[in-house]
Short mmCIF file of C-alpha atoms and ligand atoms in Angstrom, two decimals:
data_model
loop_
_atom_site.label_atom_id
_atom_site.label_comp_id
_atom_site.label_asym_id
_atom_site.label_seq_id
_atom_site.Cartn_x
_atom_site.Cartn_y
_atom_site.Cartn_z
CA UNK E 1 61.62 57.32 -62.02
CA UNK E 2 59.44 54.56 -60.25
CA UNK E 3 61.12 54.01 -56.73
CA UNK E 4 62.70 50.89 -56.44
CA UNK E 5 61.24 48.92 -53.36
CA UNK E 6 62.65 45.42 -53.21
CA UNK E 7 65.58 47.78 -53.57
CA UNK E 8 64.76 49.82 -50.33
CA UNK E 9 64.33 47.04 -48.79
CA UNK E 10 67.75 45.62 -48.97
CA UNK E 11 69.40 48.86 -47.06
CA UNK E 12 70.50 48.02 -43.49
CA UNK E 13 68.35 49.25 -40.28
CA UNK E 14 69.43 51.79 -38.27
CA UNK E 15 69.10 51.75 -34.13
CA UNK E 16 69.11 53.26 -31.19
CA UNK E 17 72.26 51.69 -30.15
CA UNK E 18 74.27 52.12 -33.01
CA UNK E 19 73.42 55.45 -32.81
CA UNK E 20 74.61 56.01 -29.44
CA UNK E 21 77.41 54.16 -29.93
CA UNK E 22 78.18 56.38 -33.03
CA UNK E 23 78.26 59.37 -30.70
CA UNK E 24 80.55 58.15 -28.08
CA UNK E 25 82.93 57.12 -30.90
CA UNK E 26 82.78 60.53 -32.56
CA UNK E 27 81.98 63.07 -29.88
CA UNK E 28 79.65 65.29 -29.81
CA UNK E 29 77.44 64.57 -32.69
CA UNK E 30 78.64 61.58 -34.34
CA UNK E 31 78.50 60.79 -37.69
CA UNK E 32 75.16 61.24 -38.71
CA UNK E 33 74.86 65.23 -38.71
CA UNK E 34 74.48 66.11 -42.33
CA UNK E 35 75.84 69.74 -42.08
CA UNK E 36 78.75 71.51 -39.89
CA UNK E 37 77.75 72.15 -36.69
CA UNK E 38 77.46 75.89 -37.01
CA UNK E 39 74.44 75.07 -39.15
CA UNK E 40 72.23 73.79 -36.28
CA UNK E 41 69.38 75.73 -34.61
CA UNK E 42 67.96 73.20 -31.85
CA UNK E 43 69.27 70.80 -29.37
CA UNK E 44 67.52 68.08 -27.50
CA UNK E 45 68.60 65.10 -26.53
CA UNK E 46 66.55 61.83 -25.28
CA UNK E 47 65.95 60.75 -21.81
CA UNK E 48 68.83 58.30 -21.56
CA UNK E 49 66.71 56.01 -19.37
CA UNK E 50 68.02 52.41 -20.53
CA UNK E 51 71.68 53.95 -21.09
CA UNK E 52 73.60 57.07 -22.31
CA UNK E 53 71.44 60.14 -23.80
CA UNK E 54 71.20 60.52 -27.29
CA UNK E 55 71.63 63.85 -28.72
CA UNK E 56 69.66 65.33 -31.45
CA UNK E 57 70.01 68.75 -32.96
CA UNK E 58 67.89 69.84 -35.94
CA UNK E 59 69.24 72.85 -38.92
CA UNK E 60 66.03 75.48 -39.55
CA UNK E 61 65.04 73.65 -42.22
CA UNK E 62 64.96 70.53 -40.22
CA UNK E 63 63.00 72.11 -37.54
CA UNK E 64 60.40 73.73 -39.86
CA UNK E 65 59.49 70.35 -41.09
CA UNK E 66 58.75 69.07 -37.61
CA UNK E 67 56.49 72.10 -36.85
CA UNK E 68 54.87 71.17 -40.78
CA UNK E 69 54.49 67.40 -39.15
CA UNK E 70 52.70 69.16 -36.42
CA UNK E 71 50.32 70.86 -38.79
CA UNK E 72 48.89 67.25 -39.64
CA UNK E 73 48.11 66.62 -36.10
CA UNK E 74 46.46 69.56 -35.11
CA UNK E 75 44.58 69.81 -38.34
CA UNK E 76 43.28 66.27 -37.57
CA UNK E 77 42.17 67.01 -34.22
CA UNK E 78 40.44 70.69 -35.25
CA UNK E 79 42.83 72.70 -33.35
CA UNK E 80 42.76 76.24 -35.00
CA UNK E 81 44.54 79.60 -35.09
CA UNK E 82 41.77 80.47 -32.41
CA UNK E 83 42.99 77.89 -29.42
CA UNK E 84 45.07 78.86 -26.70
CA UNK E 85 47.12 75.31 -26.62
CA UNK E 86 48.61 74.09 -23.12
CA UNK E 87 51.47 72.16 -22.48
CA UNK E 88 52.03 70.61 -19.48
CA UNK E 89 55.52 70.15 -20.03
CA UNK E 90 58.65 70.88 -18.47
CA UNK E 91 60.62 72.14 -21.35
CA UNK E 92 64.00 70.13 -20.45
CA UNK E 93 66.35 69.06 -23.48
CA UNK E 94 63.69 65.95 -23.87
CA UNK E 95 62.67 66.97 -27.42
CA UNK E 96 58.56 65.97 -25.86
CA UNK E 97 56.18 69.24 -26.82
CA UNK E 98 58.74 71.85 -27.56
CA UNK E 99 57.86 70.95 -31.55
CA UNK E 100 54.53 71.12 -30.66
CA UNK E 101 54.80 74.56 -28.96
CA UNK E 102 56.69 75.89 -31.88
CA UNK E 103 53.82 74.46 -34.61
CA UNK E 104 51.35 75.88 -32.58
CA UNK E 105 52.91 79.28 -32.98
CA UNK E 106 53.32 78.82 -36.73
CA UNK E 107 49.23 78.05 -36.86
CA UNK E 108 48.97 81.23 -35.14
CA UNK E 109 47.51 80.02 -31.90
CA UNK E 110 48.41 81.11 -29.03
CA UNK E 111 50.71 78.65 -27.11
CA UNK E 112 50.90 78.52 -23.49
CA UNK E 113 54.33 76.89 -21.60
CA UNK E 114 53.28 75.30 -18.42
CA UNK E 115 56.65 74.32 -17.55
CA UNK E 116 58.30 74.77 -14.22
CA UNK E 117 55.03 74.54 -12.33
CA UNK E 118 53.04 72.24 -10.05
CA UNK E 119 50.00 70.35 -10.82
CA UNK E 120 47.86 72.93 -9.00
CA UNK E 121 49.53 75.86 -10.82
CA UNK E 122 49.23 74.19 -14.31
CA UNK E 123 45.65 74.07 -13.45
CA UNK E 124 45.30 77.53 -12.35
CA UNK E 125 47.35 78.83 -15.24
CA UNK E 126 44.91 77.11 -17.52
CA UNK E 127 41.96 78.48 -16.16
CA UNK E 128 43.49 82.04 -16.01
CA UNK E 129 44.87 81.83 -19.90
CA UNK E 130 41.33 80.02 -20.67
CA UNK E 131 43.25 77.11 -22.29
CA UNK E 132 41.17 75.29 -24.88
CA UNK E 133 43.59 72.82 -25.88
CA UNK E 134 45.78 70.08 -23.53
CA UNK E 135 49.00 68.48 -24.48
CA UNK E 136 50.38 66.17 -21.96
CA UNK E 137 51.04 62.42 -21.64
CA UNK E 138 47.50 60.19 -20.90
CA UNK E 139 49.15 59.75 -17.50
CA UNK E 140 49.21 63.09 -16.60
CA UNK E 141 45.83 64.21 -18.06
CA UNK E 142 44.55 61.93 -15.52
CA UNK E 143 47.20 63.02 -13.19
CA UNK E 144 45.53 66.89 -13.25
CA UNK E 145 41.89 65.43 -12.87
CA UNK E 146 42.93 63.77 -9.93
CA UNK E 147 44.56 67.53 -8.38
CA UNK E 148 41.34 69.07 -9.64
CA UNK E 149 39.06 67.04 -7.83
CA UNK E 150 41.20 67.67 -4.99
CA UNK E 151 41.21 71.19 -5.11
CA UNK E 152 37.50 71.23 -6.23
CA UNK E 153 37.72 72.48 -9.65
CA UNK E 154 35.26 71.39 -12.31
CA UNK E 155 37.42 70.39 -15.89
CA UNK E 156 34.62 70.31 -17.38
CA UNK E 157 34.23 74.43 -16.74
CA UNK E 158 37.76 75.03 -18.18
CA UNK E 159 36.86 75.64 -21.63
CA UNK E 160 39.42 72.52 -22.59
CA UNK E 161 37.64 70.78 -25.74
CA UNK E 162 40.11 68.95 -27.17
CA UNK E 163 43.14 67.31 -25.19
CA UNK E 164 46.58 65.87 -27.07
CA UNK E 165 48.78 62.96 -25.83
CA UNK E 166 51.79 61.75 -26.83
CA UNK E 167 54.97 59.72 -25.46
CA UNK E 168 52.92 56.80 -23.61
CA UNK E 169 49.85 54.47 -26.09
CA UNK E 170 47.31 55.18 -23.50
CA UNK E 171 45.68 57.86 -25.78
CA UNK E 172 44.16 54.78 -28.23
CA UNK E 173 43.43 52.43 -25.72
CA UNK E 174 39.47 52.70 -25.40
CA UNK E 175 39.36 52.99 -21.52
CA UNK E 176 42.16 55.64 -21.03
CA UNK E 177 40.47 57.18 -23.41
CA UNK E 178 37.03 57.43 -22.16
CA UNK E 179 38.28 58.01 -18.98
CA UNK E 180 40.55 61.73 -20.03
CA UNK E 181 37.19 62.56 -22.43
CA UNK E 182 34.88 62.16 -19.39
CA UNK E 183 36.98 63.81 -16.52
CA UNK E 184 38.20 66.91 -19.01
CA UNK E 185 34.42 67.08 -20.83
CA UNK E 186 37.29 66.71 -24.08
CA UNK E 187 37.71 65.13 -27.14
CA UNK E 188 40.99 62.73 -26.76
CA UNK E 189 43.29 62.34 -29.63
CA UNK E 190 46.93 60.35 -29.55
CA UNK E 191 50.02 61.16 -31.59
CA UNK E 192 53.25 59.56 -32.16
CA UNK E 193 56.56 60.64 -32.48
CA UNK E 194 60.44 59.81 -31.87
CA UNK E 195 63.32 62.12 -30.79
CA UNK E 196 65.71 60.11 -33.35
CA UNK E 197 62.78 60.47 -36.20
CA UNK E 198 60.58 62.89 -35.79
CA UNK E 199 56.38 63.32 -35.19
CA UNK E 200 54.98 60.59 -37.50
CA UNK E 201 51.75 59.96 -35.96
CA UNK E 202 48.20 61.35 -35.44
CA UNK E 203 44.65 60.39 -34.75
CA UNK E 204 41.57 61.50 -37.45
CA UNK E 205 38.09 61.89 -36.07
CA UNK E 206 37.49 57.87 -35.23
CA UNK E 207 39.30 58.00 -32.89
CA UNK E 208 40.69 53.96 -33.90
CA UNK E 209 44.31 54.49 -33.65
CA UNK E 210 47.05 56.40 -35.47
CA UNK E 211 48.04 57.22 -39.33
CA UNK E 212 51.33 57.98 -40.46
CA UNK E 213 52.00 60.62 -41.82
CA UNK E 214 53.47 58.65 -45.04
CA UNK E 215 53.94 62.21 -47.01
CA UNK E 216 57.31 63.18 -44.07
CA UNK E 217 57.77 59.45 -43.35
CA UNK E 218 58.26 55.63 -45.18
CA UNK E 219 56.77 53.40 -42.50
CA UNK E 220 57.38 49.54 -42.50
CA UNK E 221 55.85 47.21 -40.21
CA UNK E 222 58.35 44.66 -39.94
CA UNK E 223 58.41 41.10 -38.20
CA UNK E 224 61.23 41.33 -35.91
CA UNK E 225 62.93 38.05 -36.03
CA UNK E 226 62.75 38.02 -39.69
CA UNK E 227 62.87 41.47 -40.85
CA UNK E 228 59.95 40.72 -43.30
CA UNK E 229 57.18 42.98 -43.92
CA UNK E 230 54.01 41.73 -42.17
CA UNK E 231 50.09 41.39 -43.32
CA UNK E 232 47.94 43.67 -42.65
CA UNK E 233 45.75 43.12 -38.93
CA UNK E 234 49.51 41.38 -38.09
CA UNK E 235 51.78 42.69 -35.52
CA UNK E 236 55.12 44.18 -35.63
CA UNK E 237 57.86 46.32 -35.02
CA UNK E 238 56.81 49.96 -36.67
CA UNK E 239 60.59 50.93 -38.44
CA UNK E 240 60.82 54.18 -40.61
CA UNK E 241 62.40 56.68 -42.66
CA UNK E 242 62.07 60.67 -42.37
CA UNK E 243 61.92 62.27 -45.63
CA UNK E 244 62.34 65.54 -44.48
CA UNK E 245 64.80 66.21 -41.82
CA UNK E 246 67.24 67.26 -44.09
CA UNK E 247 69.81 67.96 -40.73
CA UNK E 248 69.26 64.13 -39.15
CA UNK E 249 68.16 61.82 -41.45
CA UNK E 250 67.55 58.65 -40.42
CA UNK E 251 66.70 55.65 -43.05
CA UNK E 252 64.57 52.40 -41.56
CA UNK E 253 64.67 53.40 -37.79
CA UNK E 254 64.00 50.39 -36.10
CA UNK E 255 61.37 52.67 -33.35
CA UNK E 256 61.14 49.28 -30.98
CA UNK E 257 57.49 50.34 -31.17
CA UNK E 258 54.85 47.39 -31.99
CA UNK E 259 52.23 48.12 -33.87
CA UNK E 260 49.41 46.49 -35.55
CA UNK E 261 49.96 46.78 -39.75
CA UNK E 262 46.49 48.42 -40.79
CA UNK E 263 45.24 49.71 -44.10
CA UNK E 264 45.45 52.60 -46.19
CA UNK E 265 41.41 53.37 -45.93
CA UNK E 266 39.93 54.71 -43.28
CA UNK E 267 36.26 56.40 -42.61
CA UNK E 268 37.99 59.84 -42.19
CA UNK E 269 38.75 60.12 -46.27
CA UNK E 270 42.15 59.98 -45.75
CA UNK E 271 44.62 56.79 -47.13
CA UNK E 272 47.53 57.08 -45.32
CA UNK E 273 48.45 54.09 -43.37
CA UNK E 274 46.78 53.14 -40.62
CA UNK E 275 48.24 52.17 -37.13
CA UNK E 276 44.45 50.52 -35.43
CA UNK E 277 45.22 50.55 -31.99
CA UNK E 278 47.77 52.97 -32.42
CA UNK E 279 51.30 52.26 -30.13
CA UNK E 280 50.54 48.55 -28.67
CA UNK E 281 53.71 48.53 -26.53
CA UNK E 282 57.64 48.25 -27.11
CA UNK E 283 59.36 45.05 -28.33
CA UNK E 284 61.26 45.03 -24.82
CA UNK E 285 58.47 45.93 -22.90
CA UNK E 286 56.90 41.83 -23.38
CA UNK E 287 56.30 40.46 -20.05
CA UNK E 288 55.37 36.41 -20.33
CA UNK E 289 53.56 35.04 -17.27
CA UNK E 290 53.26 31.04 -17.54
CA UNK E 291 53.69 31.00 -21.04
CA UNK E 292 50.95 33.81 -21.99
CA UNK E 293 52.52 37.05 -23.36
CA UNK E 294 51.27 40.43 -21.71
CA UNK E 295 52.51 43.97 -22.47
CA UNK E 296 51.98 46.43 -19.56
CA UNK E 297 49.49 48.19 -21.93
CA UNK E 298 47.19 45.31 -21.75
CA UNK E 299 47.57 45.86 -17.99
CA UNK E 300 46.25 49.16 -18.23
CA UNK E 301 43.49 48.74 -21.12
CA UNK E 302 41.97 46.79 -18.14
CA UNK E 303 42.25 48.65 -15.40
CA UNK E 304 41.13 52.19 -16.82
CA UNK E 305 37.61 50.02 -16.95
CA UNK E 306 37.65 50.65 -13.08
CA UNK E 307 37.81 53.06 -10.27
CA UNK E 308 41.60 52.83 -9.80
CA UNK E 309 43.50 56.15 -9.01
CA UNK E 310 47.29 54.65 -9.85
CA UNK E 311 48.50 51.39 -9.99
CA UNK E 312 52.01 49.76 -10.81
CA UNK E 313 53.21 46.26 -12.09
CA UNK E 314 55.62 44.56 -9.65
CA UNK E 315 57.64 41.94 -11.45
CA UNK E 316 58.80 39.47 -9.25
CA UNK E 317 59.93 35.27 -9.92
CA UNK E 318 58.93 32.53 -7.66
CA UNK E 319 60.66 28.97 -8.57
CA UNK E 320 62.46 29.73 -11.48
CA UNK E 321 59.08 31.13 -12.65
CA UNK E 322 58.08 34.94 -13.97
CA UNK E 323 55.42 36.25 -12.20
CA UNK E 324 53.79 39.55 -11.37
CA UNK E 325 50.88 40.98 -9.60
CA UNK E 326 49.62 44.51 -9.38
CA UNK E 327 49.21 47.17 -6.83
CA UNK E 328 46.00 49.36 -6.81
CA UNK E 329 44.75 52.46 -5.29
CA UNK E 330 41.70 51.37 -4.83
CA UNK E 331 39.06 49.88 -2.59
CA UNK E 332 39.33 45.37 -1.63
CA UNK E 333 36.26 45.29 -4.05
CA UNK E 334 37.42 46.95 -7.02
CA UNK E 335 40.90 45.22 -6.58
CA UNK E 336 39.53 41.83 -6.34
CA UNK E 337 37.00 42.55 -9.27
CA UNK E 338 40.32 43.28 -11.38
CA UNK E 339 41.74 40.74 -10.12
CA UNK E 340 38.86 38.73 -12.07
CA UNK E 341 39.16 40.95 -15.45
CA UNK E 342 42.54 40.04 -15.75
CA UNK E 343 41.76 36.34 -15.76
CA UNK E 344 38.74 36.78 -18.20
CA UNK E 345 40.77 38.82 -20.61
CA UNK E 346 44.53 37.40 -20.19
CA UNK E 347 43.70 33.89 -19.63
CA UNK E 348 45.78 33.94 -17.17
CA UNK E 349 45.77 35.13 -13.07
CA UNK E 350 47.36 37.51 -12.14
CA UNK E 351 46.64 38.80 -8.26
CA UNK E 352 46.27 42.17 -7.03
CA UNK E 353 47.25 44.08 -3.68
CA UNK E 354 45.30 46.99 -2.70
CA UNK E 355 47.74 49.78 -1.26
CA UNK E 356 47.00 52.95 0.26
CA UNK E 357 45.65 56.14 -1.57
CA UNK E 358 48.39 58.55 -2.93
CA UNK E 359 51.13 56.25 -2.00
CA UNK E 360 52.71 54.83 -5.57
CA UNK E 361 54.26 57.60 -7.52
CA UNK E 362 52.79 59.79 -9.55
CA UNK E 363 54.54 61.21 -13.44
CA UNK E 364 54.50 63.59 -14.94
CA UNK E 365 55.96 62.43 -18.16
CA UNK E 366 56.62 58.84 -19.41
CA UNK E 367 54.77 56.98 -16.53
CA UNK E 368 57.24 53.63 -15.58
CA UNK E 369 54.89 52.17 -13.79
CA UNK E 370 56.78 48.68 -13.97
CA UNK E 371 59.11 47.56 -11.48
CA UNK E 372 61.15 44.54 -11.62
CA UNK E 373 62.15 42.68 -8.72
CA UNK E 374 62.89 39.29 -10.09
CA UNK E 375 66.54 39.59 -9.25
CA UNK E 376 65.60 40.21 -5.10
CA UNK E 377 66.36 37.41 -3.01
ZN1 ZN D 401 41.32 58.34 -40.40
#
């Protein structure tokens, strides 16, 4: 039977808050568990940052198809039942690489917990297991090259050829990129995924963003005023439907996630949509600076072009106006040549304070390297 679309179309969005709010109204799954809870195998919930965790648990079945979603990604990136995989994780309820870790033991590599551990033990344990795979956020790739130059160990002599990021867009921005493939002597690829949806996303061998993976998942990239689907090389909020998680369905998942609507061809053979750019930032995360819009991602694509060891946004509001400017670890030169970039490539100024080495904080997960102080008097 054809699938009716203008009829899919028509069912109601699902959220984050609604969600939540379904849980604290029906304690301690809420409504949306599809079998008893005897039936469940996995817990995790999310990182409850902007309000009360979510918690997600997943049956076997439900779990086998995120380690299946997994398969794509490592196929993509040529990671084979020969790699030793990493993953500098902690392996806390936050759902992050524990599907990974699981899919890489169903490929029948060898997968290697790095949680509990320092950045100077991760690194040693790598070098002992002789790692050839990384999974970590961008952040924290960079965050290891920066411990191994301090503790004089050459990435490059690791064995590491291919390195994995997920839960930050820094993986698909050019510069971040460049700059994890040069210090780990690695091939970079992103993926994508969602506690409340699952692992939807992957990079193929161009390296120009992400694909769905539109055989687990329906995406829509949706205007989000309007709800309407947008044209492709358009901008919008990525929603979507898992086909397979037969324990925690979700149908049109509004991710928060913008994205750039791309096409179903791509060099690599494959014709699954296409995500150019991959994660551009979230819907909430818009910053607008005398009327010129700026996601903190745009921020970064910029300053990965220079020698900057960490940097952070400060948000701050001078007359009624929003403003920011941006702290670097770096030398007067380098911050005043930013300083520069960000007019040529914003349009708009935006100043910069050098501060001193090692002294903004470092992550080792999601990096929140925004702070908002436009309510300090
Ligand atoms: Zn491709």
């Amino acid at each position: 039977m054809p699938i009716d679309w203008h009829g899919f179309a028509q069912l109601p969005f699902t959220t984050k808050p609604e969600l939540v709010e379904d849980q604290s109204a029906f304690p301690p799954l809420g409504t949306i568990a599809t079998y008893p809870r005897e039936r469940y195998l996995t817990y995790h919930q999310t990182s409850g940052t902007t309000g009360r965790p979510l918690v997600v648990l997943d049956t076997p079945e439900s779990w086998d198809w995120w380690t299946e979603c997994w398969q794509y990604i490592y196929r993509a990136a040529g990671v084979t039942d020969r790699d030793r995989l990493f993953m500098a994780f902690s392996f806390g309820p936050f759902i992050g690489f524990w599907a990974a870790h699981a899919a890489a033991l169903k490929l029948g590599a060898l997968g290697i917990p790095g949680g509990g551990l320092d950045s100077k033990a991760r690194l040693h344990l790598m070098a002992s297991a002789q790692a050839t795979v990384l999974l970590s956020t961008p952040t924290y790739a960079l965050r290891l090259a920066e411990v191994a130059r301090q503790e004089d160990i050459d990435l490059s002599q690791l064995g590491v050829h291919t390195t994995i990021h997920a839960g930050e867009p820094g993986a698909s921005l050019p510069s971040v990129r460049d700059r994890i493939q040069r210090a780990w002597g690695a091939k970079c690829f992103d993926h994508a995924g969602a506690t409340e949806v699952g692992a939807y996303g992957y990079t193929c061998d161009t390296q120009t963003g992400l694909h769905v993976i539109e055989s687990e998942f329906i995406a829509e990239v949706l205007d989000p005023q309007s709800g309407q689907t947008v044209s492709e090389g358009s901008v919008g909020e990525l929603v979507l439907t898992n086909l397979g998680r037969v324990g925690w369905p979700v149908i049109r998942y509004r991710t928060g996630d913008l994205v750039q609507m791309g096409g179903c061809s791509c060099p690599c053979g494959r014709t699954f949509q296409t995500l150019p750019g991959g994660l551009i930032g979230r819907a909430d995360d818009l910053m607008v600076v005398r009327g010129i819009n700026i996601y903190p991602s745009s921020i970064e694509a910029i300053i990965r072009e220079f020698e900057v060891d960490e940097f952070r946004i400060v948000r701050t509001r001078q007359q009624e106006m929003d403003e920011l400017f941006v702290e670097v670890e770096a030398s007067t030169e380098v911050a005043n040549a930013l300083a520069d970039a960000f007019s040529q490539h914003l349009a708009v100024r935006i100043e910069t304070q050098t501060v001193a080495p090692a002294s903004l904080p470092r992550f080792e997960l999601k990096a929140n390297r925004v702070v908002d102080r436009r309510g300090d008097v």
